mmCIF file of C-alpha atoms in Angstrom:
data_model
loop_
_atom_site.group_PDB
_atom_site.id
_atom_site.type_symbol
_atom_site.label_atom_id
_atom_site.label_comp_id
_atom_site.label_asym_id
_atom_site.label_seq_id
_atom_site.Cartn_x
_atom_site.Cartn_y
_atom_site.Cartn_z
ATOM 1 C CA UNK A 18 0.000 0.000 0.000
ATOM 2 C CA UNK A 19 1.301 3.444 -0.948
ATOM 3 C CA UNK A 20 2.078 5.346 2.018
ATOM 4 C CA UNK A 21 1.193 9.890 2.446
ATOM 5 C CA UNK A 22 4.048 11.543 2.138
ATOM 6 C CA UNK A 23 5.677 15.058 2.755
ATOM 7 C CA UNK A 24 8.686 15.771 0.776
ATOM 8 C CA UNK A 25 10.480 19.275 1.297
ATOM 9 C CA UNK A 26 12.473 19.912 -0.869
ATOM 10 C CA UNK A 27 15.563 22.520 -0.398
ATOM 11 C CA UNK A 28 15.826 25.903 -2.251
ATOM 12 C CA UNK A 29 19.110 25.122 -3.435
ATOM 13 C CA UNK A 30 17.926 22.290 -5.334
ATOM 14 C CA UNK A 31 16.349 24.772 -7.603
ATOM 15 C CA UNK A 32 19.221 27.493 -7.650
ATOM 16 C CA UNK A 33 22.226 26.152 -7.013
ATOM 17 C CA UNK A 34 25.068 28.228 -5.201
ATOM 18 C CA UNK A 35 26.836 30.280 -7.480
ATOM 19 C CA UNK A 36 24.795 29.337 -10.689
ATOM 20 C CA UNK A 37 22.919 31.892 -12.680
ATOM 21 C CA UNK A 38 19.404 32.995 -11.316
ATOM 22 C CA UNK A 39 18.348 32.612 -14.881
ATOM 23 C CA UNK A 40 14.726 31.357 -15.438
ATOM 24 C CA UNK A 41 16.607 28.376 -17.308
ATOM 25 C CA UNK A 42 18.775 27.136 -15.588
ATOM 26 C CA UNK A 43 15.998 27.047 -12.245
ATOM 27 C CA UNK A 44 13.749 25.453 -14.458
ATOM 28 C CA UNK A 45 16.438 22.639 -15.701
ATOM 29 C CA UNK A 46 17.173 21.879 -12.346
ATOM 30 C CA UNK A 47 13.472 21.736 -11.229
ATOM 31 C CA UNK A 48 12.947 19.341 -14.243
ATOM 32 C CA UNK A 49 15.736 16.840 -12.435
ATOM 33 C CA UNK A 50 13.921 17.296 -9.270
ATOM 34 C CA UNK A 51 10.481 16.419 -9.581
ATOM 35 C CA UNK A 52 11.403 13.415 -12.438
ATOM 36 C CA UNK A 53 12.061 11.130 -8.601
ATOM 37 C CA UNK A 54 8.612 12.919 -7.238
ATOM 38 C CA UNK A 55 6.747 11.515 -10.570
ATOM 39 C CA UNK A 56 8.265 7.852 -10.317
ATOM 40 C CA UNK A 57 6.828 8.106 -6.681
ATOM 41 C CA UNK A 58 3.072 8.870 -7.767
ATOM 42 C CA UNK A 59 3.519 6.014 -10.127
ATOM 43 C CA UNK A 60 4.813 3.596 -7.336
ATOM 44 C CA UNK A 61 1.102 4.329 -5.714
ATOM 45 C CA UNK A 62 2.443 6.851 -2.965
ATOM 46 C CA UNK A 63 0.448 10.142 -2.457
ATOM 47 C CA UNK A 64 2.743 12.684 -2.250
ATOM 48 C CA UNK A 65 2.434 16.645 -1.255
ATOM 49 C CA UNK A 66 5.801 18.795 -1.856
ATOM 50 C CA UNK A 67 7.349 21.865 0.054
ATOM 51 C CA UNK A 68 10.126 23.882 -0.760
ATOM 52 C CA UNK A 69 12.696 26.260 0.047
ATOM 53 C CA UNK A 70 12.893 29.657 -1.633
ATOM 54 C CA UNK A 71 16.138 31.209 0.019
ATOM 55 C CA UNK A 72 18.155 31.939 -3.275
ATOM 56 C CA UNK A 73 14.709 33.004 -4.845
ATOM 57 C CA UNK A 74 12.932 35.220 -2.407
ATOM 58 C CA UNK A 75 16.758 36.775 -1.921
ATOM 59 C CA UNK A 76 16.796 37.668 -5.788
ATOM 60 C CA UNK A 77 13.363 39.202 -5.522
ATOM 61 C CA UNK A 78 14.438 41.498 -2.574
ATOM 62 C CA UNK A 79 17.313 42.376 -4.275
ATOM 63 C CA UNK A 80 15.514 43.011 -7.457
ATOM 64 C CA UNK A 81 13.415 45.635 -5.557
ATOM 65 C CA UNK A 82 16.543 47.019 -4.078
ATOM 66 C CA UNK A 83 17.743 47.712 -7.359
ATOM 67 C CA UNK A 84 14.681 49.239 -8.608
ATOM 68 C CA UNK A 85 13.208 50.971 -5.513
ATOM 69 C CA UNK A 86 13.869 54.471 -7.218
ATOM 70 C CA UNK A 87 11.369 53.693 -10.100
ATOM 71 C CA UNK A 88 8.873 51.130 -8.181
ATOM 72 C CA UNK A 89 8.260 50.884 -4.370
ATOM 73 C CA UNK A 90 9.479 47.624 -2.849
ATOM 74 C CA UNK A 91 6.998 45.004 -1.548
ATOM 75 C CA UNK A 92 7.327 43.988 1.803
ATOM 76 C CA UNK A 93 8.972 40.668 2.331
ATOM 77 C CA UNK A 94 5.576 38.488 2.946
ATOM 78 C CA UNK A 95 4.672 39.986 -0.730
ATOM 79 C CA UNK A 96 7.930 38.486 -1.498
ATOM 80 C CA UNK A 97 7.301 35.091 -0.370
ATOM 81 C CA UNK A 98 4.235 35.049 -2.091
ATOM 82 C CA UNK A 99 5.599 35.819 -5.623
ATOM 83 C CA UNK A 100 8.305 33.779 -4.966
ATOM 84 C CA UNK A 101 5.556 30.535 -3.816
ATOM 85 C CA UNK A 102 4.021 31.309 -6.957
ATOM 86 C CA UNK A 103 6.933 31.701 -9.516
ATOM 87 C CA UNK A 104 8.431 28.033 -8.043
ATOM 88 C CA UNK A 105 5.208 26.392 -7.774
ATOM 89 C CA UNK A 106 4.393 27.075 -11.672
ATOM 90 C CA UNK A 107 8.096 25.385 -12.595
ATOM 91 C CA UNK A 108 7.266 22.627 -10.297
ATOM 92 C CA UNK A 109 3.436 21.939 -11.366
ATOM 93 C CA UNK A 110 4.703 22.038 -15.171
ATOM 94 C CA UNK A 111 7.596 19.657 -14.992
ATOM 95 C CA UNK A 112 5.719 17.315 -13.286
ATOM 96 C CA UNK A 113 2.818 17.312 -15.571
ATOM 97 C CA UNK A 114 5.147 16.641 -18.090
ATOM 98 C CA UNK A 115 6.654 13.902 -15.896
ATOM 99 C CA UNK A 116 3.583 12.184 -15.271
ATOM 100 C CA UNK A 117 2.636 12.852 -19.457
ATOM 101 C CA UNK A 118 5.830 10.976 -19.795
ATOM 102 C CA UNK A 119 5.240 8.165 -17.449
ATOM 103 C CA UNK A 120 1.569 7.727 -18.352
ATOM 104 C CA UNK A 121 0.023 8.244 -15.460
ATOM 105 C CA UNK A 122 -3.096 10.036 -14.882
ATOM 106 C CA UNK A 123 -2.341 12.739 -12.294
ATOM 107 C CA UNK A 124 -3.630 15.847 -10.913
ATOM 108 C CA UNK A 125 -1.115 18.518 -9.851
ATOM 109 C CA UNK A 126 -2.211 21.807 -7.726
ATOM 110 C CA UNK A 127 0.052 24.556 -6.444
ATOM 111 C CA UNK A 128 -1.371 25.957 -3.339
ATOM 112 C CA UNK A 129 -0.464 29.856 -2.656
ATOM 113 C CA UNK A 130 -0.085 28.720 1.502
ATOM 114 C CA UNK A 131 -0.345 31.225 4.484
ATOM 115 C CA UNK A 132 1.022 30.075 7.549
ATOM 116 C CA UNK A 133 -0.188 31.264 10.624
ATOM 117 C CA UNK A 134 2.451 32.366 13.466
ATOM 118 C CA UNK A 135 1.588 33.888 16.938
ATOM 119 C CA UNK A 136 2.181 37.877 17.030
ATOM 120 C CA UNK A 137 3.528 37.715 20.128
ATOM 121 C CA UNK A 138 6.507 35.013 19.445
ATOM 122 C CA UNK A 139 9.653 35.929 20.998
ATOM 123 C CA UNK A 140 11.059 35.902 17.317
ATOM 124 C CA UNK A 141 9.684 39.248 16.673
ATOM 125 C CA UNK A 142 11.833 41.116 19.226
ATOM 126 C CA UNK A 143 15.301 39.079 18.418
ATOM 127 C CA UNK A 144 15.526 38.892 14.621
ATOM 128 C CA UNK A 145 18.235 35.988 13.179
ATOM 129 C CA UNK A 146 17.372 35.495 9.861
ATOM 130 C CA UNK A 147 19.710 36.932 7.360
ATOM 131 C CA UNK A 148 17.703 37.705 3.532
ATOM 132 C CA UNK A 149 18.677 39.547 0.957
ATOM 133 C CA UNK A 150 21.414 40.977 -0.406
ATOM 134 C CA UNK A 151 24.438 42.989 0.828
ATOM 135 C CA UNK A 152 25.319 46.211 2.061
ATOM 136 C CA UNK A 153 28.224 48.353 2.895
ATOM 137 C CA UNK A 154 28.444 49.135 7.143
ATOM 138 C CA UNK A 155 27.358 52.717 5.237
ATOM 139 C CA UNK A 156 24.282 51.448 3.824
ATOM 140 C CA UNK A 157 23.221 49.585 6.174
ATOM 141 C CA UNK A 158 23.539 52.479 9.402
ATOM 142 C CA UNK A 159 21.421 54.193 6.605
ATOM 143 C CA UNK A 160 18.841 51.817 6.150
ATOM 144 C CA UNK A 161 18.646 51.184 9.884
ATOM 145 C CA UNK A 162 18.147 54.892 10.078
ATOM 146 C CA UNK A 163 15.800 55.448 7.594
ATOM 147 C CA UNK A 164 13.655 52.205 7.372
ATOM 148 C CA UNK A 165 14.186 51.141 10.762
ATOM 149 C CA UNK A 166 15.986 47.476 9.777
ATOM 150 C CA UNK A 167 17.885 45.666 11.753
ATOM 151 C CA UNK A 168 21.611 45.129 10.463
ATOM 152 C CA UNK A 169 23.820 42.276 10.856
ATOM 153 C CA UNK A 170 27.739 42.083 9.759
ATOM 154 C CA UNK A 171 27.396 38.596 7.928
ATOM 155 C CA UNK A 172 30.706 36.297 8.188
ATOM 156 C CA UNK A 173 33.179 39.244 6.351
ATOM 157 C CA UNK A 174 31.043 39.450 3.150
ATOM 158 C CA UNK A 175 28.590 42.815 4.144
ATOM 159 C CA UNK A 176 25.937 43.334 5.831
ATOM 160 C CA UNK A 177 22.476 41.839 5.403
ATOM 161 C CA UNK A 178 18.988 42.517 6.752
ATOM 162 C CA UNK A 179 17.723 39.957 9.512
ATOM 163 C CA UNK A 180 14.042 39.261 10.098
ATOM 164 C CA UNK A 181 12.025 37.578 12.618
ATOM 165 C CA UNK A 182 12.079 33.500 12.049
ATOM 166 C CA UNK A 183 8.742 32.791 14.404
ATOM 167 C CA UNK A 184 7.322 29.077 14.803
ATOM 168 C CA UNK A 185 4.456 27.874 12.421
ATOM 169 C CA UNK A 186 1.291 27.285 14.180
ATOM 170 C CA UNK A 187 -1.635 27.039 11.450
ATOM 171 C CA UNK A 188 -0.936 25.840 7.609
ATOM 172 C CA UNK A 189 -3.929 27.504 6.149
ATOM 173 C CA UNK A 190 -5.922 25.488 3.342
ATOM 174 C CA UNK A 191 -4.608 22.012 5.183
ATOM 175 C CA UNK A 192 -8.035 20.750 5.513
ATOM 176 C CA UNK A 193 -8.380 20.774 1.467
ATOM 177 C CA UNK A 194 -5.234 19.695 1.215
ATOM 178 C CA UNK A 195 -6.038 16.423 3.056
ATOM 179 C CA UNK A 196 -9.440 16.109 0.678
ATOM 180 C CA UNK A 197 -6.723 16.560 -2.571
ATOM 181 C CA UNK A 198 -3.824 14.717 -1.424
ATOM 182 C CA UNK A 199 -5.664 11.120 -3.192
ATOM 183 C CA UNK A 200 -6.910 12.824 -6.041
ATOM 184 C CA UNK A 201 -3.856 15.197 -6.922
ATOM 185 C CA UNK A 202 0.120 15.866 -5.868
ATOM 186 C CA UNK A 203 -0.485 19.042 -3.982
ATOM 187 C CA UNK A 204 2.592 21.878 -3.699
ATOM 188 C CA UNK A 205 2.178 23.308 -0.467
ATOM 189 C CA UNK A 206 3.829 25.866 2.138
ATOM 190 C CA UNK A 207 6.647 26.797 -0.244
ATOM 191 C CA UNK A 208 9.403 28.653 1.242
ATOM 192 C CA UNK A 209 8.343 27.741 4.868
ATOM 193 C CA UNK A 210 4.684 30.006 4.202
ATOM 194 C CA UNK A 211 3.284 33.421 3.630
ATOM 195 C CA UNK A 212 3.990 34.297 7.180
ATOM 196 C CA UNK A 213 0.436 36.022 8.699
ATOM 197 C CA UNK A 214 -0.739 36.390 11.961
ATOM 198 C CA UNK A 215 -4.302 37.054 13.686
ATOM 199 C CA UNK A 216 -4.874 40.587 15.402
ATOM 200 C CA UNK A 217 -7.472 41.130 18.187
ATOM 201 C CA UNK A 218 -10.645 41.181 15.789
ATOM 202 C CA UNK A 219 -9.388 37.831 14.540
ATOM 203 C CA UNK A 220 -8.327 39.279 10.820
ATOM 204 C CA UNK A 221 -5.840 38.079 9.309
ATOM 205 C CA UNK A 222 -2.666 40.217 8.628
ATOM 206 C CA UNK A 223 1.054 39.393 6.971
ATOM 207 C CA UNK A 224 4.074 39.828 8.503
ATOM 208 C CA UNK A 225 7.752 40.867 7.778
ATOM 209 C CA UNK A 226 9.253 37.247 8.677
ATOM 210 C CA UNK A 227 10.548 34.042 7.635
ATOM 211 C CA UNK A 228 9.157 30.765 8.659
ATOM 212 C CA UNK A 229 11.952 28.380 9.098
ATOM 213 C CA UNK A 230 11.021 25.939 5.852
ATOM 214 C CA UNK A 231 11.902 22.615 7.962
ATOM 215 C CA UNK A 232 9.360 23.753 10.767
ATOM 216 C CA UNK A 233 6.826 25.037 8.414
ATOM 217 C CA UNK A 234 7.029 21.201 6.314
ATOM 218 C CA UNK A 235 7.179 19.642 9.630
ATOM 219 C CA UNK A 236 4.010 21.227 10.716
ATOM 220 C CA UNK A 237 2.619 20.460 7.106
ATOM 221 C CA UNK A 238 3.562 16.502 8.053
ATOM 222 C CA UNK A 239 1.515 16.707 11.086
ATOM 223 C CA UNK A 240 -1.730 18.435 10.192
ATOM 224 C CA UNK A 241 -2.238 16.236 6.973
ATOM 225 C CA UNK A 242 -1.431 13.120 8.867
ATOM 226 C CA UNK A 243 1.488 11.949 6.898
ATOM 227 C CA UNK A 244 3.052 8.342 7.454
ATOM 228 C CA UNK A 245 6.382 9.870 6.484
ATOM 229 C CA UNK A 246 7.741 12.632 6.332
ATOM 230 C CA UNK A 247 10.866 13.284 4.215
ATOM 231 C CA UNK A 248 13.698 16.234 4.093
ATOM 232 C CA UNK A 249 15.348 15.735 0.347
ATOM 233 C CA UNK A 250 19.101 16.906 0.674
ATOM 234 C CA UNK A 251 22.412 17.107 -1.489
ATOM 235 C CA UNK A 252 23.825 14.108 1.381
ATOM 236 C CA UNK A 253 22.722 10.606 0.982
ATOM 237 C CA UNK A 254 22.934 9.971 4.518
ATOM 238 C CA UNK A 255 22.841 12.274 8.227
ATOM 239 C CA UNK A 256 26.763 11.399 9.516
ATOM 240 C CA UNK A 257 28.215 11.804 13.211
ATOM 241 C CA UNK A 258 31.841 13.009 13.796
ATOM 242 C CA UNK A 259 31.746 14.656 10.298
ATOM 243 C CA UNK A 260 34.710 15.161 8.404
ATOM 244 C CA UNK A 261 36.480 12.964 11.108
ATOM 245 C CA UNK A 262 38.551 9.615 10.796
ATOM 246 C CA UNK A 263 35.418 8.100 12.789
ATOM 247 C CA UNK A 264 32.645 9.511 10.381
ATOM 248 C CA UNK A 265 29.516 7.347 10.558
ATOM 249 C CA UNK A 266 26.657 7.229 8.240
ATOM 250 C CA UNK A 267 23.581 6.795 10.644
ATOM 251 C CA UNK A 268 20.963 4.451 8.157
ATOM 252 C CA UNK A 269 18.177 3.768 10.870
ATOM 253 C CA UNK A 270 18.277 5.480 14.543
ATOM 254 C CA UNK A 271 15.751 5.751 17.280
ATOM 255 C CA UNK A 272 14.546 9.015 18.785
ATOM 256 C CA UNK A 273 16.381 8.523 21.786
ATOM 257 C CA UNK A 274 19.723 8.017 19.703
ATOM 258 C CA UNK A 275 18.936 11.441 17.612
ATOM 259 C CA UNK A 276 18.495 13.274 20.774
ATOM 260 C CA UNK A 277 21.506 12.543 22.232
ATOM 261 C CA UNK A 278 23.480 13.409 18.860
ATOM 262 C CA UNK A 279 21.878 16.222 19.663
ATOM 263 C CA UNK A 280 23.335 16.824 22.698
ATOM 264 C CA UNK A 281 26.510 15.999 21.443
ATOM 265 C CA UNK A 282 26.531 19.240 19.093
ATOM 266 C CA UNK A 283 27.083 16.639 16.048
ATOM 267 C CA UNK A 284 24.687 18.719 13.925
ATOM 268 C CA UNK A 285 25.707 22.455 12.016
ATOM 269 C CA UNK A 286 23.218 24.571 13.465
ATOM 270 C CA UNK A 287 22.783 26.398 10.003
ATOM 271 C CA UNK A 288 22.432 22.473 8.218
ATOM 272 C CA UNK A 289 21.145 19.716 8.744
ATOM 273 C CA UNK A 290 20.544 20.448 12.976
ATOM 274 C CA UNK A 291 16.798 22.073 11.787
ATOM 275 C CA UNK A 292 16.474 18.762 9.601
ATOM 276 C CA UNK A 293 17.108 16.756 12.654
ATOM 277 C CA UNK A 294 15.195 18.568 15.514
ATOM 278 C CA UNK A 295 12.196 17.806 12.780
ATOM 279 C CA UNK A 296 12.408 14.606 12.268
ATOM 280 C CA UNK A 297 12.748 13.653 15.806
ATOM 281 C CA UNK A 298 9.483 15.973 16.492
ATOM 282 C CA UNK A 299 7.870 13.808 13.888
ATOM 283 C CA UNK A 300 8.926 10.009 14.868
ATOM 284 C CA UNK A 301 7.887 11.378 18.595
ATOM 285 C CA UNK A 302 4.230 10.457 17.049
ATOM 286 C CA UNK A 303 4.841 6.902 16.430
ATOM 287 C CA UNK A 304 5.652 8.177 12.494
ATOM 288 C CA UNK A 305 8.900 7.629 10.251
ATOM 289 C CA UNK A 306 10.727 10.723 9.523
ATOM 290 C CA UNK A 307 13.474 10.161 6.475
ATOM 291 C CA UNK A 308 16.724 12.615 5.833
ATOM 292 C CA UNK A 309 18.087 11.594 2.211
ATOM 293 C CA UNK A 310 19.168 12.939 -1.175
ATOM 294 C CA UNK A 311 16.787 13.070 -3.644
ATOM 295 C CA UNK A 312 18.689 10.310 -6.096
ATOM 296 C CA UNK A 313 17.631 7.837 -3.012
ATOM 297 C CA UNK A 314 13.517 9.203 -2.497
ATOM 298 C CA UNK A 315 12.572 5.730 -3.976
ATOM 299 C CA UNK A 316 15.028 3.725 -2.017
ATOM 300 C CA UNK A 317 14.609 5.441 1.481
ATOM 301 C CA UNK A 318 10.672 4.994 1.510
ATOM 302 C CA UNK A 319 11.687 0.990 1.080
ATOM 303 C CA UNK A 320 13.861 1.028 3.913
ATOM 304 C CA UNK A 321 17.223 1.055 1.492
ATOM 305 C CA UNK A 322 18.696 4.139 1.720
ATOM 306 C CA UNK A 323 19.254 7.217 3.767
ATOM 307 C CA UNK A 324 18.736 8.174 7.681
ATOM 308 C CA UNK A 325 15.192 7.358 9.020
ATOM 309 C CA UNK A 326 14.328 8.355 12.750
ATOM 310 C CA UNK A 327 11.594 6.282 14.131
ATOM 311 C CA UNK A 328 10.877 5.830 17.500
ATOM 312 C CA UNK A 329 11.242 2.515 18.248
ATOM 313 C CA UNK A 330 13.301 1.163 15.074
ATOM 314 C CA UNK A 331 11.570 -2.158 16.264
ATOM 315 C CA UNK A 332 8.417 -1.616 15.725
ATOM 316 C CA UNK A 333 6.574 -0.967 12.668
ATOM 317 C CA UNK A 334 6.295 2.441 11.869
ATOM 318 C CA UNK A 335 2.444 4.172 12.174
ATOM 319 C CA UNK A 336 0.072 4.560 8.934
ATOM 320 C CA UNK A 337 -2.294 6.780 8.862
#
């Protein structure tokens, strides 16, 4: 029986670092994406997708930077938005065509996602998350001046605008999502969310933030009841003592085991660490969480390839 899935899929899997922000060369590399995401629909899995937009919603800003004399920049939630949109029509296409090629008979939807964070997170009055492009320490005491940004010196390259990173609570639209989901691959959430919040007549309003994309697709996992919930990455396997003589792949771990690499400050903190708090989150619930390269989708959902966190590797994993 084909299992629900949530596959996130990285930003950088669309632009790569240092290639061209050309419309081509995104599109090529969405093409070699989504070809493993078709062969799954035809293996009888239901699949919905998230994604990254770093490298994306960064051109965007900058694109505004460089034009805010002649148009006036959209705030950053606007940004996410376009940004949801312009990746989920590369995505939908190529895997139409996919699914053309492989003859199956396939819906695909992109969903424009809010996601729903609480105004008073703690994230709003300690911003960390670096977007955009880069600034002399000139521009950017002006900018603080003028626009009221906050300014960070980022590792000897400039300085870049941080934003608030606050905790997803509410993926709007999940509910139709979870009607679709055997009827259609849905694209979902892209970028972590249109970050929005509720104000004290219960509207809805957006935000200035960025919703971390492994939290936001973790929270996706949860609220359409996934059986697994997959993080698609440029490693074939999670590894302890990186880079060391002792570097160990880790193919299946428990909860308990991840926790304690954890604890043992095994994981980069910009990497793969947000990859692993989410999968243990996950497995907590009885579920199978998977860390893998996208080559190895097919593979890791058999059990073949790749990290998977469950919480008792002895036991058979939940289904939905």
């Amino acid at each position: 029986m084909g299992k629900r899935v949530v596959l996130a899929l990285g930003g950088n899997a669309i632009l790569q670092p240092n290639q061209e922000a050309s419309y081509d060369n995104q599109y090529n590399n969405v093409m070699s994406a989504t070809r493993k995401m078709a062969e799954l629909k035809k293996q009888g899995h239901n699949i919905v997708i998230t994604h990254g937009n770093g490298p994306q919603v960064g051109n965007i800003i900058a694109q505004n930077e460089a034009a805010k004399d002649i148009v006036n920049p959209l705030p950053i939630n606007a940004c996410s938005a376009e940004s949801q949109g312009f990746i989920g029509y590369m995505m939908e296409e190529a895997i139409k065509n996919h699914l053309n090629d492989l003859g199956i008979s396939s819906d695909v939807l992109t969903l424009l996602t809010m996601v729903e964070v609480d105004k008073d997170d703690q994230a709003f009055n300690n911003p960390t998350k670096p977007i955009g492009v880069f600034f002399s320490e000139e521009e950017a005491k002006k900018l603080e001046k003028e626009h009221g940004f906050v300014m960070v010196e980022d590792a000897g390259r400039g300085y870049r605008r941080v934003v608030p990173s606050p905790e997803p609570l509410v993926i709007h639209g999940v509910n139709q999502i979870k009607k679709l989901i055997n009827q259609a691959i849905v694209i979902s959430s892209g970028g972590g969310g249109i970050p929005v919040y509720r104000d004290e007549h219960g509207d809805i309003k957006g935000v200035e933030a960025v919703i971390d994309k492994d939290r936001s697709g973790l929270k996706l996992a949860q609220q359409v009841e996934a059986d697994t919930f997959m993080m698609l990455t440029d490693v074939p396997n999670v590894c302890v003592n990186f880079g060391k003589e002792n570097e160990e792949k880790l193919k299946t771990i428990s909860v308990e085991e991840a926790k304690q690499y954890v604890a043992e400050d095994q994981f980069p903190a910009g990497s793969m660490l947000p990859k692993i708090e989410a999968a243990i989150q996950f497995a907590e619930s009885g579920k199978e969480a998977i860390i893998c390269s996208l080559d190895d989708a097919i593979d890791a959902l058999e059990g073949k390839a790749g990290t998977r966190i469950l919480l008792d590797p002895s036991a058979k994993p939940v289904s939905c």
